[in-house]
Amino acid sequence: MNKKCLIGLTGGIGTGKTTVSNYLATTYQLPVLDADVYAREAVELGSPILDKLFKHYGAEIRLPDGSLNRRRLGEIVFSNPEQKQWLEQQIHPYVRDRFRAELTTLTDSTVVLVIPLLFEAGLTNLVTEIWVVSCSAQQQLRRIRERNNLSPEQAQARINSQLPLAEKVARADVVLDNSSTLDVLLRQVDAAINLALAYVK
Ligand code: ATP
């Protein structure tokens, strides 16, 4: 059987996952599958999961046009870990199934799976190697504050809702350190992807 390299690209919020996956797609023409796309698809207008959420949380998470009020849902689950867990139990299996379905249609020997919650959602068995993009806590805070226009408290709360970055780094096969310039990051990506491509050749 041909060797496959399924790269699970993860890291903390705002550490540089999208920067890395865009580079792998454009420079190495690798197919990129994105968990966030499937998670959004899971709650599209008319989806059975969305109906289940309306039944569970009530009309307050429904916008006048029948779509999901993400902001309201975010407020509910953010302050309530049990509700967050329930919500994730609805979404994660769908995301896993979508990855599996897409992977069966792709013949490429190397595929990038961007999965922000790779560890938290227990999706590590979908991939053959785990890449974690990391940077310092201060840089992470600054980058997401600047990009999303958040207060320090809001940015910190988002960081705290994920598994600590140090734990992700400890479980990585490849660590991409994004504490310096973009160029420094991309040269690490070159080294890591060339190793992976040599393995499947
Ligand atoms: P999220 O988890 O929120 O989706 P992400 O991990 O995909 O984020 P990116 O969107 O790639 O992270 O990067 C976060 C922000 O930091 C972006 O605005 C990006 O342009 C910026 N950034 C990434 N790497 C660097 C760098 N080395 N130097 C300066 N800014 C950077």
PDB file of C-alpha atoms and ligand atoms in Angstrom:
ATOM      1  CA  MET A   1       0.000   0.000   0.000  1.00  0.00           C
ATOM      2  CA  ASN A   2       1.167   3.532  -0.746  1.00  0.00           C
ATOM      3  CA  LYS A   3       2.353   5.588   2.184  1.00  0.00           C
ATOM      4  CA  LYS A   4       0.109   8.434   3.268  1.00  0.00           C
ATOM      5  CA  CYS A   5       1.028  11.509   5.229  1.00  0.00           C
ATOM      6  CA  LEU A   6      -1.948  13.138   6.912  1.00  0.00           C
ATOM      7  CA  ILE A   7      -0.700  16.231   8.694  1.00  0.00           C
ATOM      8  CA  GLY A   8      -2.826  17.415  11.619  1.00  0.00           C
ATOM      9  CA  LEU A   9      -2.037  21.125  11.877  1.00  0.00           C
ATOM     10  CA  THR A  10      -2.996  22.655  15.191  1.00  0.00           C
ATOM     11  CA  GLY A  11      -1.820  25.118  17.838  1.00  0.00           C
ATOM     12  CA  GLY A  12      -3.294  27.762  20.049  1.00  0.00           C
ATOM     13  CA  ILE A  13      -5.756  30.378  18.869  1.00  0.00           C
ATOM     14  CA  GLY A  14      -3.929  33.003  16.818  1.00  0.00           C
ATOM     15  CA  THR A  15      -0.565  31.234  16.775  1.00  0.00           C
ATOM     16  CA  GLY A  16      -0.355  31.041  12.966  1.00  0.00           C
ATOM     17  CA  LYS A  17      -2.196  27.916  11.729  1.00  0.00           C
ATOM     18  CA  THR A  18      -3.859  29.730   8.829  1.00  0.00           C
ATOM     19  CA  THR A  19      -0.568  31.338   7.856  1.00  0.00           C
ATOM     20  CA  VAL A  20       1.033  27.877   7.670  1.00  0.00           C
ATOM     21  CA  SER A  21      -1.852  26.162   5.874  1.00  0.00           C
ATOM     22  CA  ASN A  22      -2.106  28.944   3.259  1.00  0.00           C
ATOM     23  CA  TYR A  23       1.599  28.589   2.606  1.00  0.00           C
ATOM     24  CA  LEU A  24       1.366  24.800   2.239  1.00  0.00           C
ATOM     25  CA  ALA A  25      -1.559  25.195  -0.162  1.00  0.00           C
ATOM     26  CA  THR A  26      -0.003  27.874  -2.349  1.00  0.00           C
ATOM     27  CA  THR A  27       3.689  26.955  -2.349  1.00  0.00           C
ATOM     28  CA  TYR A  28       3.395  23.156  -2.185  1.00  0.00           C
ATOM     29  CA  GLN A  29      -0.048  22.779  -3.792  1.00  0.00           C
ATOM     30  CA  LEU A  30      -1.165  20.508  -0.981  1.00  0.00           C
ATOM     31  CA  PRO A  31      -4.854  19.883  -0.365  1.00  0.00           C
ATOM     32  CA  VAL A  32      -5.996  21.530   2.863  1.00  0.00           C
ATOM     33  CA  LEU A  33      -9.074  20.369   4.777  1.00  0.00           C
ATOM     34  CA  ASP A  34     -10.326  22.723   7.474  1.00  0.00           C
ATOM     35  CA  ALA A  35     -12.273  21.681  10.584  1.00  0.00           C
ATOM     36  CA  ASP A  36     -13.739  25.184  10.944  1.00  0.00           C
ATOM     37  CA  VAL A  37     -15.396  24.881   7.520  1.00  0.00           C
ATOM     38  CA  TYR A  38     -17.067  21.612   8.554  1.00  0.00           C
ATOM     39  CA  ALA A  39     -18.056  22.993  11.950  1.00  0.00           C
ATOM     40  CA  ARG A  40     -19.827  25.886  10.230  1.00  0.00           C
ATOM     41  CA  GLU A  41     -21.439  23.501   7.770  1.00  0.00           C
ATOM     42  CA  ALA A  42     -22.756  21.449  10.721  1.00  0.00           C
ATOM     43  CA  VAL A  43     -24.977  24.339  11.795  1.00  0.00           C
ATOM     44  CA  GLU A  44     -26.022  25.640   8.378  1.00  0.00           C
ATOM     45  CA  LEU A  45     -29.617  26.671   7.882  1.00  0.00           C
ATOM     46  CA  GLY A  46     -31.775  23.544   7.589  1.00  0.00           C
ATOM     47  CA  SER A  47     -29.237  21.117   9.048  1.00  0.00           C
ATOM     48  CA  PRO A  48     -30.516  18.498  11.519  1.00  0.00           C
ATOM     49  CA  ILE A  49     -27.856  19.546  14.036  1.00  0.00           C
ATOM     50  CA  LEU A  50     -29.100  23.139  13.938  1.00  0.00           C
ATOM     51  CA  ASP A  51     -32.631  21.926  14.674  1.00  0.00           C
ATOM     52  CA  LYS A  52     -31.291  19.983  17.624  1.00  0.00           C
ATOM     53  CA  LEU A  53     -29.563  23.097  18.965  1.00  0.00           C
ATOM     54  CA  PHE A  54     -32.796  25.104  18.681  1.00  0.00           C
ATOM     55  CA  LYS A  55     -34.627  22.414  20.633  1.00  0.00           C
ATOM     56  CA  HIS A  56     -31.949  22.355  23.306  1.00  0.00           C
ATOM     57  CA  TYR A  57     -31.240  26.073  23.782  1.00  0.00           C
ATOM     58  CA  GLY A  58     -34.571  27.542  22.703  1.00  0.00           C
ATOM     59  CA  ALA A  59     -35.540  30.455  20.475  1.00  0.00           C
ATOM     60  CA  GLU A  60     -32.971  32.817  21.939  1.00  0.00           C
ATOM     61  CA  ILE A  61     -30.244  31.333  19.719  1.00  0.00           C
ATOM     62  CA  ARG A  62     -32.383  31.702  16.587  1.00  0.00           C
ATOM     63  CA  LEU A  63     -32.134  34.781  14.362  1.00  0.00           C
ATOM     64  CA  PRO A  64     -35.263  36.117  12.626  1.00  0.00           C
ATOM     65  CA  ASP A  65     -34.207  34.486   9.326  1.00  0.00           C
ATOM     66  CA  GLY A  66     -33.981  31.067  11.038  1.00  0.00           C
ATOM     67  CA  SER A  67     -30.201  30.886  11.119  1.00  0.00           C
ATOM     68  CA  LEU A  68     -28.012  30.484  14.184  1.00  0.00           C
ATOM     69  CA  ASN A  69     -27.314  33.429  16.464  1.00  0.00           C
ATOM     70  CA  ARG A  70     -23.658  32.553  16.968  1.00  0.00           C
ATOM     71  CA  ARG A  71     -22.980  35.430  19.285  1.00  0.00           C
ATOM     72  CA  ARG A  72     -25.759  34.392  21.674  1.00  0.00           C
ATOM     73  CA  LEU A  73     -24.745  30.740  21.536  1.00  0.00           C
ATOM     74  CA  GLY A  74     -21.166  31.769  22.236  1.00  0.00           C
ATOM     75  CA  GLU A  75     -22.250  33.700  25.316  1.00  0.00           C
ATOM     76  CA  ILE A  76     -24.235  30.733  26.644  1.00  0.00           C
ATOM     77  CA  VAL A  77     -21.557  28.088  26.221  1.00  0.00           C
ATOM     78  CA  PHE A  78     -18.683  30.316  27.155  1.00  0.00           C
ATOM     79  CA  SER A  79     -19.929  30.757  30.706  1.00  0.00           C
ATOM     80  CA  ASN A  80     -21.123  27.179  31.078  1.00  0.00           C
ATOM     81  CA  PRO A  81     -18.684  24.262  30.585  1.00  0.00           C
ATOM     82  CA  GLU A  82     -21.463  21.642  30.601  1.00  0.00           C
ATOM     83  CA  GLN A  83     -23.299  23.414  27.814  1.00  0.00           C
ATOM     84  CA  LYS A  84     -20.056  23.813  25.915  1.00  0.00           C
ATOM     85  CA  GLN A  85     -19.432  20.100  26.207  1.00  0.00           C
ATOM     86  CA  TRP A  86     -22.942  19.265  25.044  1.00  0.00           C
ATOM     87  CA  LEU A  87     -22.548  21.539  22.020  1.00  0.00           C
ATOM     88  CA  GLU A  88     -19.205  20.017  21.117  1.00  0.00           C
ATOM     89  CA  GLN A  89     -20.693  16.526  21.340  1.00  0.00           C
ATOM     90  CA  GLN A  90     -23.109  17.558  18.611  1.00  0.00           C
ATOM     91  CA  ILE A  91     -20.528  19.134  16.326  1.00  0.00           C
ATOM     92  CA  HIS A  92     -17.368  17.020  16.652  1.00  0.00           C
ATOM     93  CA  PRO A  93     -18.768  13.725  15.291  1.00  0.00           C
ATOM     94  CA  TYR A  94     -20.039  15.598  12.236  1.00  0.00           C
ATOM     95  CA  VAL A  95     -16.610  17.162  11.695  1.00  0.00           C
ATOM     96  CA  ARG A  96     -14.923  13.766  12.047  1.00  0.00           C
ATOM     97  CA  ASP A  97     -17.283  12.195   9.490  1.00  0.00           C
ATOM     98  CA  ARG A  98     -16.695  15.032   7.017  1.00  0.00           C
ATOM     99  CA  PHE A  99     -12.925  14.610   7.285  1.00  0.00           C
ATOM    100  CA  ARG A 100     -13.262  10.862   6.734  1.00  0.00           C
ATOM    101  CA  ALA A 101     -15.529  11.377   3.719  1.00  0.00           C
ATOM    102  CA  GLU A 102     -13.197  13.969   2.142  1.00  0.00           C
ATOM    103  CA  LEU A 103     -10.137  11.807   2.738  1.00  0.00           C
ATOM    104  CA  THR A 104     -11.681   8.909   0.848  1.00  0.00           C
ATOM    105  CA  THR A 105     -12.138  11.151  -2.210  1.00  0.00           C
ATOM    106  CA  LEU A 106      -8.539  12.440  -2.235  1.00  0.00           C
ATOM    107  CA  THR A 107      -5.821  10.444  -3.936  1.00  0.00           C
ATOM    108  CA  ASP A 108      -2.969  12.747  -2.823  1.00  0.00           C
ATOM    109  CA  SER A 109      -0.356  11.066  -0.654  1.00  0.00           C
ATOM    110  CA  THR A 110       0.019  14.172   1.547  1.00  0.00           C
ATOM    111  CA  VAL A 111      -2.957  16.073   2.946  1.00  0.00           C
ATOM    112  CA  VAL A 112      -3.096  18.894   5.501  1.00  0.00           C
ATOM    113  CA  LEU A 113      -5.911  18.796   8.052  1.00  0.00           C
ATOM    114  CA  VAL A 114      -6.266  22.074   9.943  1.00  0.00           C
ATOM    115  CA  ILE A 115      -7.877  21.146  13.249  1.00  0.00           C
ATOM    116  CA  PRO A 116      -7.699  23.876  15.919  1.00  0.00           C
ATOM    117  CA  LEU A 117      -9.224  21.522  18.519  1.00  0.00           C
ATOM    118  CA  LEU A 118      -7.319  18.404  17.418  1.00  0.00           C
ATOM    119  CA  PHE A 119      -6.580  17.301  20.997  1.00  0.00           C
ATOM    120  CA  GLU A 120      -9.644  18.731  22.699  1.00  0.00           C
ATOM    121  CA  ALA A 121     -11.990  17.021  20.220  1.00  0.00           C
ATOM    122  CA  GLY A 122     -10.101  13.713  20.312  1.00  0.00           C
ATOM    123  CA  LEU A 123      -9.384  13.777  16.579  1.00  0.00           C
ATOM    124  CA  THR A 124      -5.714  12.749  16.719  1.00  0.00           C
ATOM    125  CA  ASN A 125      -6.433   9.351  15.185  1.00  0.00           C
ATOM    126  CA  LEU A 126      -7.480  11.027  11.929  1.00  0.00           C
ATOM    127  CA  VAL A 127      -3.884  12.043  11.201  1.00  0.00           C
ATOM    128  CA  THR A 128      -0.483  10.404  10.865  1.00  0.00           C
ATOM    129  CA  GLU A 129       1.546  13.299  12.250  1.00  0.00           C
ATOM    130  CA  ILE A 130       0.822  16.311  14.407  1.00  0.00           C
ATOM    131  CA  TRP A 131       2.252  19.756  13.756  1.00  0.00           C
ATOM    132  CA  VAL A 132       1.787  22.411  16.428  1.00  0.00           C
ATOM    133  CA  VAL A 133       2.291  26.107  15.692  1.00  0.00           C
ATOM    134  CA  SER A 134       3.404  27.899  18.830  1.00  0.00           C
ATOM    135  CA  CYS A 135       4.463  31.364  19.914  1.00  0.00           C
ATOM    136  CA  SER A 136       4.937  33.097  23.252  1.00  0.00           C
ATOM    137  CA  ALA A 137       1.897  33.849  25.416  1.00  0.00           C
ATOM    138  CA  GLN A 138       2.440  37.597  24.989  1.00  0.00           C
ATOM    139  CA  GLN A 139       2.584  37.325  21.200  1.00  0.00           C
ATOM    140  CA  GLN A 140      -0.492  35.133  21.094  1.00  0.00           C
ATOM    141  CA  LEU A 141      -2.413  37.668  23.159  1.00  0.00           C
ATOM    142  CA  ARG A 142      -1.211  40.593  21.072  1.00  0.00           C
ATOM    143  CA  ARG A 143      -1.948  38.937  17.705  1.00  0.00           C
ATOM    144  CA  ILE A 144      -5.504  37.957  18.540  1.00  0.00           C
ATOM    145  CA  ARG A 145      -6.196  41.299  20.196  1.00  0.00           C
ATOM    146  CA  GLU A 146      -5.027  43.164  17.103  1.00  0.00           C
ATOM    147  CA  ARG A 147      -6.768  40.883  14.635  1.00  0.00           C
ATOM    148  CA  ASN A 148     -10.118  40.562  16.446  1.00  0.00           C
ATOM    149  CA  ASN A 149     -10.136  43.902  18.204  1.00  0.00           C
ATOM    150  CA  LEU A 150     -10.469  42.379  21.677  1.00  0.00           C
ATOM    151  CA  SER A 151      -9.739  43.652  25.167  1.00  0.00           C
ATOM    152  CA  PRO A 152      -6.891  41.887  27.029  1.00  0.00           C
ATOM    153  CA  GLU A 153      -9.505  40.100  29.177  1.00  0.00           C
ATOM    154  CA  GLN A 154     -11.532  38.899  26.185  1.00  0.00           C
ATOM    155  CA  ALA A 155      -8.409  37.685  24.396  1.00  0.00           C
ATOM    156  CA  GLN A 156      -7.152  35.916  27.518  1.00  0.00           C
ATOM    157  CA  ALA A 157     -10.530  34.236  28.060  1.00  0.00           C
ATOM    158  CA  ARG A 158     -10.380  32.771  24.554  1.00  0.00           C
ATOM    159  CA  ILE A 159      -6.877  31.490  25.138  1.00  0.00           C
ATOM    160  CA  ASN A 160      -7.902  29.974  28.485  1.00  0.00           C
ATOM    161  CA  SER A 161     -10.810  28.066  26.920  1.00  0.00           C
ATOM    162  CA  GLN A 162      -8.353  25.838  25.038  1.00  0.00           C
ATOM    163  CA  LEU A 163      -5.899  23.206  26.211  1.00  0.00           C
ATOM    164  CA  PRO A 164      -2.701  25.052  27.277  1.00  0.00           C
ATOM    165  CA  LEU A 165      -0.345  25.579  24.342  1.00  0.00           C
ATOM    166  CA  ALA A 166       2.530  23.956  26.268  1.00  0.00           C
ATOM    167  CA  GLU A 167       0.535  20.719  26.431  1.00  0.00           C
ATOM    168  CA  LYS A 168      -0.091  20.798  22.702  1.00  0.00           C
ATOM    169  CA  VAL A 169       3.622  21.393  22.089  1.00  0.00           C
ATOM    170  CA  ALA A 170       4.450  18.419  24.336  1.00  0.00           C
ATOM    171  CA  ARG A 171       2.229  16.164  22.199  1.00  0.00           C
ATOM    172  CA  ALA A 172       3.484  17.402  18.813  1.00  0.00           C
ATOM    173  CA  ASP A 173       5.592  15.476  16.302  1.00  0.00           C
ATOM    174  CA  VAL A 174       6.715  18.781  14.784  1.00  0.00           C
ATOM    175  CA  VAL A 175       6.759  22.153  16.560  1.00  0.00           C
ATOM    176  CA  LEU A 176       6.727  25.269  14.396  1.00  0.00           C
ATOM    177  CA  ASP A 177       7.944  28.154  16.520  1.00  0.00           C
ATOM    178  CA  ASN A 178       6.228  31.335  15.346  1.00  0.00           C
ATOM    179  CA  SER A 179       7.766  33.750  17.851  1.00  0.00           C
ATOM    180  CA  SER A 180       9.885  35.497  15.273  1.00  0.00           C
ATOM    181  CA  THR A 181       9.263  36.788  11.745  1.00  0.00           C
ATOM    182  CA  LEU A 182       7.052  35.226   9.100  1.00  0.00           C
ATOM    183  CA  ASP A 183      10.153  34.228   7.162  1.00  0.00           C
ATOM    184  CA  VAL A 184      11.559  32.314  10.129  1.00  0.00           C
ATOM    185  CA  LEU A 185       8.257  30.467  10.429  1.00  0.00           C
ATOM    186  CA  LEU A 186       8.068  29.580   6.734  1.00  0.00           C
ATOM    187  CA  ARG A 187      11.625  28.216   6.654  1.00  0.00           C
ATOM    188  CA  GLN A 188      10.623  25.784   9.439  1.00  0.00           C
ATOM    189  CA  VAL A 189       7.604  24.787   7.375  1.00  0.00           C
ATOM    190  CA  ASP A 190       9.883  24.156   4.362  1.00  0.00           C
ATOM    191  CA  ALA A 191      12.079  21.848   6.442  1.00  0.00           C
ATOM    192  CA  ALA A 192       9.156  19.940   7.943  1.00  0.00           C
ATOM    193  CA  ILE A 193       7.230  19.498   4.698  1.00  0.00           C
ATOM    194  CA  ASN A 194      10.293  18.394   2.762  1.00  0.00           C
ATOM    195  CA  LEU A 195      10.845  15.641   5.324  1.00  0.00           C
ATOM    196  CA  ALA A 196       7.205  14.591   5.063  1.00  0.00           C
ATOM    197  CA  LEU A 197       7.268  14.609   1.256  1.00  0.00           C
ATOM    198  CA  ALA A 198      10.481  12.550   1.217  1.00  0.00           C
ATOM    199  CA  TYR A 199       8.782   9.995   3.461  1.00  0.00           C
ATOM    200  CA  VAL A 200       5.836   9.419   1.134  1.00  0.00           C
ATOM    201  CA  LYS A 201       7.896   9.456  -2.072  1.00  0.00           C
TER     202      LYS A 201
HETATM  203  P1  ATP B   1      -7.023  31.302  14.729  1.00  0.00           P
HETATM  204  O1  ATP B   1      -6.790  30.207  15.709  1.00  0.00           O
HETATM  205  O2  ATP B   1      -7.638  32.468  15.410  1.00  0.00           O
HETATM  206  O3  ATP B   1      -7.758  30.879  13.500  1.00  0.00           O
HETATM  207  P2  ATP B   1      -4.433  31.080  13.468  1.00  0.00           P
HETATM  208  O4  ATP B   1      -3.712  30.134  14.355  1.00  0.00           O
HETATM  209  O5  ATP B   1      -4.956  30.558  12.173  1.00  0.00           O
HETATM  210  O6  ATP B   1      -5.575  31.832  14.251  1.00  0.00           O
HETATM  211  P3  ATP B   1      -3.210  33.193  11.918  1.00  0.00           P
HETATM  212  O7  ATP B   1      -4.539  33.719  11.487  1.00  0.00           O
HETATM  213  O8  ATP B   1      -2.357  32.505  10.915  1.00  0.00           O
HETATM  214  O9  ATP B   1      -3.402  32.258  13.201  1.00  0.00           O
HETATM  215  O10 ATP B   1      -2.328  34.334  12.614  1.00  0.00           O
HETATM  216  C1  ATP B   1      -2.886  35.154  13.636  1.00  0.00           C
HETATM  217  C2  ATP B   1      -2.544  36.611  13.359  1.00  0.00           C
HETATM  218  O11 ATP B   1      -1.150  36.821  13.609  1.00  0.00           O
HETATM  219  C3  ATP B   1      -2.790  37.039  11.920  1.00  0.00           C
HETATM  220  O12 ATP B   1      -3.277  38.342  11.920  1.00  0.00           O
HETATM  221  C4  ATP B   1      -1.408  36.921  11.277  1.00  0.00           C
HETATM  222  O13 ATP B   1      -1.255  37.769  10.170  1.00  0.00           O
HETATM  223  C5  ATP B   1      -0.496  37.301  12.432  1.00  0.00           C
HETATM  224  N1  ATP B   1       0.832  36.629  12.379  1.00  0.00           N
HETATM  225  C6  ATP B   1       1.058  35.316  12.191  1.00  0.00           C
HETATM  226  N2  ATP B   1       2.384  35.043  12.207  1.00  0.00           N
HETATM  227  C7  ATP B   1       3.005  36.218  12.429  1.00  0.00           C
HETATM  228  C8  ATP B   1       4.386  36.615  12.568  1.00  0.00           C
HETATM  229  N3  ATP B   1       5.401  35.736  12.510  1.00  0.00           N
HETATM  230  N4  ATP B   1       4.644  37.908  12.805  1.00  0.00           N
HETATM  231  C9  ATP B   1       3.622  38.806  12.913  1.00  0.00           C
HETATM  232  N5  ATP B   1       2.311  38.525  12.789  1.00  0.00           N
HETATM  233  C10 ATP B   1       2.000  37.244  12.553  1.00  0.00           C
END
